[in-house]
Amino acid sequence: MDGYPASFDEEACGMASASPGTSAPAARYVDGKSRQVTADTEQLLDFTRDGLAVFDCRRTIQWVNRSFCRITGWRRDEVIGRDAGLLVDPGDAVALWNTVNTAGQFSGEILGRDRHGHSFPAALTVRALVDGSGTVGRYGAVLHDLSRRKQADETIRTLTCLDDLTRLPNRHLFGDRLTQAIGAAERSRRLVVLAMVGLDGLKAVNETFGHRTGDTLLRQASERLIACLRGHDTVARLRGDVFCCLLTDFASAQDARLVLTRLCESFAAPFAVTGNELYLSASVGVSVYPLDGANPDELLRKAETAVSRARRQADTPIRFYTPEMHAEAVARLQMDGALRKAAARGELEVHYQPKVVTATGRIVGAEALLRWTHPEMGAISPARFIPIAEETGLILQIGDWVLESVCAQLNRWRAEGRPVVQVAVNLSAHQLRQPDLVERIDAVIAAHGLPPELLELELTESAVMANAEQAVTTLSALHARGVRLTVDDFGTGYSSLSYLKRFPLDTLKIDRSFIQDIDANPASADIVTAIIAMAHALDLTVVAEGVETKAQHDVLHRLECDQIQGYYHSKPIPAAAFAALMDARGVRR
Ligand code: C2E
Ligand code: MG
Ligand code: MG
């Protein structure tokens, strides 16, 4: 209350302030000049947004300004003469006056009380006012209403803790809830189950129908998740297509299975979004407090490890964390790190496996298969490292490297005057999704001056189907240039020949699993017979892969399978050995 007019007349103020809103108080002053100054000051005090009050030495309210009335709801005539204690929450009052009495001033956040007894947050300063003789005669108070600021803070807090899209808690808020749940579980000796849910299929929807549809789908998916949980469980969206459920109060981790199974099953029905029926599936990775970790970070990390396993091996959609998963994750990371350096260190090599006409034994092509020899780990099978490269996206660089190596090799053979056959390169689903795939292939072919007909691309059914719409466009453009296209591992994916008809394919490669026992198992022979008949009806060349024996060869010959590939003729071999094999077999230009 610095600057409070010293000549202020308490009695007169009480009377003058009786009607709220009057701006010119009728105070009595010693002379006319100081009276004017005081009247001006008091008007000024009514302008301020802060509430101002004066209490006498018995803490009786003597004067208040207009903002004080606005903040507290009291009228001046009601509040003047009453005890100042009614303005402050009783919980704060004692400490406040103790501080004023000992230090001469209190300044801090308190809970104020309005006319109706409702609390509101406020910043309050109360200072003892000393008169001319040095005695404390009155107290001045400045009251700053914090309700709006607190509300704004709360809104900001809510906004920053909720996911924009689904309005579910975000990672930050989820972390808080998890910490609380762990605290409660520690006291109750019950279990907390953390279930990380990865939704598979969103990427394809975003790519095919656009992000708006993907967003709507996510909102619907979050509603399904909520519907599966119990009232006191929490579900949060951690990122993109990953959600996390916090399930509390279990005696055994297995008790959570029921909820989790219900959750996975709830994704069986399609989602209706903008006239489309869309499907998502849920993979769930579970970690349990206190069995798998003692703090939120550890539990989240382990649930993350478990969900990546569940996503990779979709046969079991719910995976509980096991220590062995951690070891595997570490090994995968190490392998990813080593693979990133492999090409530059010359550890990669392309081997070639001949494709042979069944009836004549003539080599008509080859499949390029990648080989990685690590200086310490030795030869690592593509069946191990390709899936990791697919997961990390490294497959794009590796795929480029293979394509470049094959084209360079074909060019060398041509420059050496050797006969060249068509070489098939495996293309992963990731590569097929590259928007500039056609340009990339154009560029590599042009750089080596190769006729596009020498290049063949092998794609699995699932890779083609996962990007069906985009695949039709990309594959048509490649086919129009003369690049040959093969569907690999046929029979293991969707196996819908009629669907495959939409794609401009040249060759169909029957999966090894049907060839393995074709000479011993009539069922396999029947399936292969049917595939060959349908493929021929669609004008496709049929290749059988993984042919190891003469018996298998003979059955395939009888079934009129056009070409065979497998150990029976040759394992995949280095480029030089393949050239020698072609020489030996008399393949000439
Ligand atoms: P794939 O494309 O189906 O290749 C055929 C696999 O069968 C090869 O395994 C080949 O070595 C093997 N194989 C060939 N004949 C026989 C046989 O008579 N008996 C048996 N048991 N196996 C036979 P590989 O080289 O281990 O490759 C495994 C998979 O890794 C490939 O399956 C392919 O999907 C992937 N892959 C290999 N190289 C590349 C590559 O450069 N790019 C991409 N994206 N994937 C590749
Ligand atoms: Mg292949
Ligand atoms: Mg294959």
PDB file of N, CA, C and O in Angstrom, residues 239-270:
ATOM      1  N   ARG A 239       2.119 -42.754 -29.886  1.00  0.00           N
ATOM      2  CA  ARG A 239       2.594 -42.191 -31.156  1.00  0.00           C
ATOM      3  C   ARG A 239       1.830 -42.895 -32.279  1.00  0.00           C
ATOM      4  O   ARG A 239       1.225 -43.935 -32.040  1.00  0.00           O
ATOM      5  N   GLY A 240       1.859 -42.324 -33.468  1.00  0.00           N
ATOM      6  CA  GLY A 240       1.264 -42.915 -34.679  1.00  0.00           C
ATOM      7  C   GLY A 240       0.232 -43.994 -34.427  1.00  0.00           C
ATOM      8  O   GLY A 240      -0.883 -43.713 -34.005  1.00  0.00           O
ATOM      9  N   ASP A 241       0.623 -45.231 -34.644  1.00  0.00           N
ATOM     10  CA  ASP A 241      -0.332 -46.324 -34.509  1.00  0.00           C
ATOM     11  C   ASP A 241      -0.073 -47.139 -33.239  1.00  0.00           C
ATOM     12  O   ASP A 241      -0.402 -48.316 -33.182  1.00  0.00           O
ATOM     13  N   VAL A 242       0.545 -46.522 -32.258  1.00  0.00           N
ATOM     14  CA  VAL A 242       0.849 -47.246 -31.017  1.00  0.00           C
ATOM     15  C   VAL A 242       0.091 -46.637 -29.831  1.00  0.00           C
ATOM     16  O   VAL A 242       0.212 -45.458 -29.536  1.00  0.00           O
ATOM     17  N   PHE A 243      -0.679 -47.485 -29.170  1.00  0.00           N
ATOM     18  CA  PHE A 243      -1.439 -47.083 -27.991  1.00  0.00           C
ATOM     19  C   PHE A 243      -0.886 -47.855 -26.797  1.00  0.00           C
ATOM     20  O   PHE A 243      -0.146 -48.828 -26.966  1.00  0.00           O
ATOM     21  N   CYS A 244      -1.243 -47.419 -25.601  1.00  0.00           N
ATOM     22  CA  CYS A 244      -0.810 -48.183 -24.436  1.00  0.00           C
ATOM     23  C   CYS A 244      -1.925 -48.206 -23.400  1.00  0.00           C
ATOM     24  O   CYS A 244      -2.543 -47.175 -23.129  1.00  0.00           O
ATOM     25  N   CYS A 245      -2.197 -49.389 -22.863  1.00  0.00           N
ATOM     26  CA  CYS A 245      -3.254 -49.527 -21.868  1.00  0.00           C
ATOM     27  C   CYS A 245      -2.612 -49.790 -20.512  1.00  0.00           C
ATOM     28  O   CYS A 245      -1.667 -50.581 -20.408  1.00  0.00           O
ATOM     29  N   LEU A 246      -3.156 -49.143 -19.517  1.00  0.00           N
ATOM     30  CA  LEU A 246      -2.687 -49.328 -18.148  1.00  0.00           C
ATOM     31  C   LEU A 246      -3.791 -50.044 -17.395  1.00  0.00           C
ATOM     32  O   LEU A 246      -4.867 -49.481 -17.176  1.00  0.00           O
ATOM     33  N   LEU A 247      -3.539 -51.310 -17.062  1.00  0.00           N
ATOM     34  CA  LEU A 247      -4.556 -52.118 -16.401  1.00  0.00           C
ATOM     35  C   LEU A 247      -4.069 -52.386 -14.979  1.00  0.00           C
ATOM     36  O   LEU A 247      -2.946 -52.861 -14.781  1.00  0.00           O
ATOM     37  N   THR A 248      -4.916 -52.085 -14.012  1.00  0.00           N
ATOM     38  CA  THR A 248      -4.446 -52.182 -12.632  1.00  0.00           C
ATOM     39  C   THR A 248      -5.222 -53.231 -11.847  1.00  0.00           C
ATOM     40  O   THR A 248      -6.256 -53.720 -12.302  1.00  0.00           O
ATOM     41  N   ASP A 249      -4.649 -53.522 -10.683  1.00  0.00           N
ATOM     42  CA  ASP A 249      -5.335 -54.326  -9.685  1.00  0.00           C
ATOM     43  C   ASP A 249      -5.545 -55.783 -10.095  1.00  0.00           C
ATOM     44  O   ASP A 249      -6.653 -56.298 -10.047  1.00  0.00           O
ATOM     45  N   PHE A 250      -4.462 -56.419 -10.520  1.00  0.00           N
ATOM     46  CA  PHE A 250      -4.535 -57.844 -10.846  1.00  0.00           C
ATOM     47  C   PHE A 250      -3.742 -58.647  -9.814  1.00  0.00           C
ATOM     48  O   PHE A 250      -2.710 -58.175  -9.327  1.00  0.00           O
ATOM     49  N   ALA A 251      -4.244 -59.861  -9.539  1.00  0.00           N
ATOM     50  CA  ALA A 251      -3.502 -60.741  -8.634  1.00  0.00           C
ATOM     51  C   ALA A 251      -2.493 -61.528  -9.449  1.00  0.00           C
ATOM     52  O   ALA A 251      -1.408 -61.867  -8.972  1.00  0.00           O
ATOM     53  N   SER A 252      -2.838 -61.836 -10.701  1.00  0.00           N
ATOM     54  CA  SER A 252      -1.910 -62.579 -11.555  1.00  0.00           C
ATOM     55  C   SER A 252      -1.943 -61.961 -12.957  1.00  0.00           C
ATOM     56  O   SER A 252      -2.993 -61.469 -13.400  1.00  0.00           O
ATOM     57  N   ALA A 253      -0.774 -61.978 -13.623  1.00  0.00           N
ATOM     58  CA  ALA A 253      -0.688 -61.345 -14.945  1.00  0.00           C
ATOM     59  C   ALA A 253      -1.638 -62.026 -15.922  1.00  0.00           C
ATOM     60  O   ALA A 253      -2.179 -61.397 -16.830  1.00  0.00           O
ATOM     61  N   GLN A 254      -1.821 -63.329 -15.726  1.00  0.00           N
ATOM     62  CA  GLN A 254      -2.676 -64.069 -16.648  1.00  0.00           C
ATOM     63  C   GLN A 254      -4.132 -63.586 -16.572  1.00  0.00           C
ATOM     64  O   GLN A 254      -4.888 -63.738 -17.524  1.00  0.00           O
ATOM     65  N   ASP A 255      -4.500 -62.988 -15.423  1.00  0.00           N
ATOM     66  CA  ASP A 255      -5.874 -62.485 -15.293  1.00  0.00           C
ATOM     67  C   ASP A 255      -6.160 -61.395 -16.315  1.00  0.00           C
ATOM     68  O   ASP A 255      -7.314 -61.117 -16.644  1.00  0.00           O
ATOM     69  N   ALA A 256      -5.091 -60.750 -16.786  1.00  0.00           N
ATOM     70  CA  ALA A 256      -5.278 -59.667 -17.753  1.00  0.00           C
ATOM     71  C   ALA A 256      -5.556 -60.201 -19.152  1.00  0.00           C
ATOM     72  O   ALA A 256      -5.997 -59.465 -20.033  1.00  0.00           O
ATOM     73  N   ARG A 257      -5.284 -61.497 -19.348  1.00  0.00           N
ATOM     74  CA  ARG A 257      -5.431 -62.074 -20.690  1.00  0.00           C
ATOM     75  C   ARG A 257      -6.822 -61.879 -21.273  1.00  0.00           C
ATOM     76  O   ARG A 257      -6.986 -61.621 -22.466  1.00  0.00           O
ATOM     77  N   LEU A 258      -7.814 -62.023 -20.384  1.00  0.00           N
ATOM     78  CA  LEU A 258      -9.205 -61.922 -20.831  1.00  0.00           C
ATOM     79  C   LEU A 258      -9.455 -60.547 -21.486  1.00  0.00           C
ATOM     80  O   LEU A 258      -9.986 -60.469 -22.598  1.00  0.00           O
ATOM     81  N   VAL A 259      -9.017 -59.504 -20.778  1.00  0.00           N
ATOM     82  CA  VAL A 259      -9.196 -58.142 -21.302  1.00  0.00           C
ATOM     83  C   VAL A 259      -8.442 -57.995 -22.620  1.00  0.00           C
ATOM     84  O   VAL A 259      -8.960 -57.455 -23.597  1.00  0.00           O
ATOM     85  N   LEU A 260      -7.206 -58.519 -22.645  1.00  0.00           N
ATOM     86  CA  LEU A 260      -6.358 -58.337 -23.828  1.00  0.00           C
ATOM     87  C   LEU A 260      -6.890 -59.120 -25.021  1.00  0.00           C
ATOM     88  O   LEU A 260      -6.853 -58.644 -26.159  1.00  0.00           O
ATOM     89  N   THR A 261      -7.406 -60.310 -24.757  1.00  0.00           N
ATOM     90  CA  THR A 261      -7.972 -61.112 -25.846  1.00  0.00           C
ATOM     91  C   THR A 261      -9.198 -60.386 -26.411  1.00  0.00           C
ATOM     92  O   THR A 261      -9.367 -60.281 -27.635  1.00  0.00           O
ATOM     93  N   ARG A 262     -10.020 -59.862 -25.496  1.00  0.00           N
ATOM     94  CA  ARG A 262     -11.205 -59.116 -25.932  1.00  0.00           C
ATOM     95  C   ARG A 262     -10.777 -57.934 -26.811  1.00  0.00           C
ATOM     96  O   ARG A 262     -11.368 -57.659 -27.844  1.00  0.00           O
ATOM     97  N   LEU A 263      -9.697 -57.312 -26.386  1.00  0.00           N
ATOM     98  CA  LEU A 263      -9.182 -56.142 -27.113  1.00  0.00           C
ATOM     99  C   LEU A 263      -8.759 -56.531 -28.545  1.00  0.00           C
ATOM    100  O   LEU A 263      -9.142 -55.889 -29.517  1.00  0.00           O
ATOM    101  N   CYS A 264      -7.992 -57.624 -28.650  1.00  0.00           N
ATOM    102  CA  CYS A 264      -7.545 -58.062 -29.985  1.00  0.00           C
ATOM    103  C   CYS A 264      -8.744 -58.445 -30.842  1.00  0.00           C
ATOM    104  O   CYS A 264      -8.807 -58.108 -32.027  1.00  0.00           O
ATOM    105  N   GLU A 265      -9.693 -59.155 -30.217  1.00  0.00           N
ATOM    106  CA  GLU A 265     -10.849 -59.629 -30.988  1.00  0.00           C
ATOM    107  C   GLU A 265     -11.732 -58.479 -31.466  1.00  0.00           C
ATOM    108  O   GLU A 265     -12.413 -58.588 -32.487  1.00  0.00           O
ATOM    109  N   SER A 266     -11.687 -57.379 -30.713  1.00  0.00           N
ATOM    110  CA  SER A 266     -12.558 -56.252 -31.098  1.00  0.00           C
ATOM    111  C   SER A 266     -12.133 -55.665 -32.449  1.00  0.00           C
ATOM    112  O   SER A 266     -12.861 -54.885 -33.050  1.00  0.00           O
ATOM    113  N   PHE A 267     -10.942 -56.042 -32.921  1.00  0.00           N
ATOM    114  CA  PHE A 267     -10.482 -55.519 -34.207  1.00  0.00           C
ATOM    115  C   PHE A 267     -10.841 -56.444 -35.373  1.00  0.00           C
ATOM    116  O   PHE A 267     -10.458 -56.186 -36.504  1.00  0.00           O
ATOM    117  N   ALA A 268     -11.542 -57.534 -35.063  1.00  0.00           N
ATOM    118  CA  ALA A 268     -11.882 -58.478 -36.134  1.00  0.00           C
ATOM    119  C   ALA A 268     -12.882 -57.850 -37.108  1.00  0.00           C
ATOM    120  O   ALA A 268     -12.798 -58.064 -38.314  1.00  0.00           O
ATOM    121  N   ALA A 269     -13.807 -57.066 -36.585  1.00  0.00           N
ATOM    122  CA  ALA A 269     -14.828 -56.456 -37.452  1.00  0.00           C
ATOM    123  C   ALA A 269     -14.226 -55.263 -38.193  1.00  0.00           C
ATOM    124  O   ALA A 269     -13.367 -54.572 -37.652  1.00  0.00           O
ATOM    125  N   PRO A 270     -14.676 -55.030 -39.428  1.00  0.00           N
ATOM    126  CA  PRO A 270     -14.109 -53.897 -40.186  1.00  0.00           C
ATOM    127  C   PRO A 270     -14.574 -52.547 -39.626  1.00  0.00           C
ATOM    128  O   PRO A 270     -15.573 -52.472 -38.930  1.00  0.00           O
TER     129      PRO A 270
END
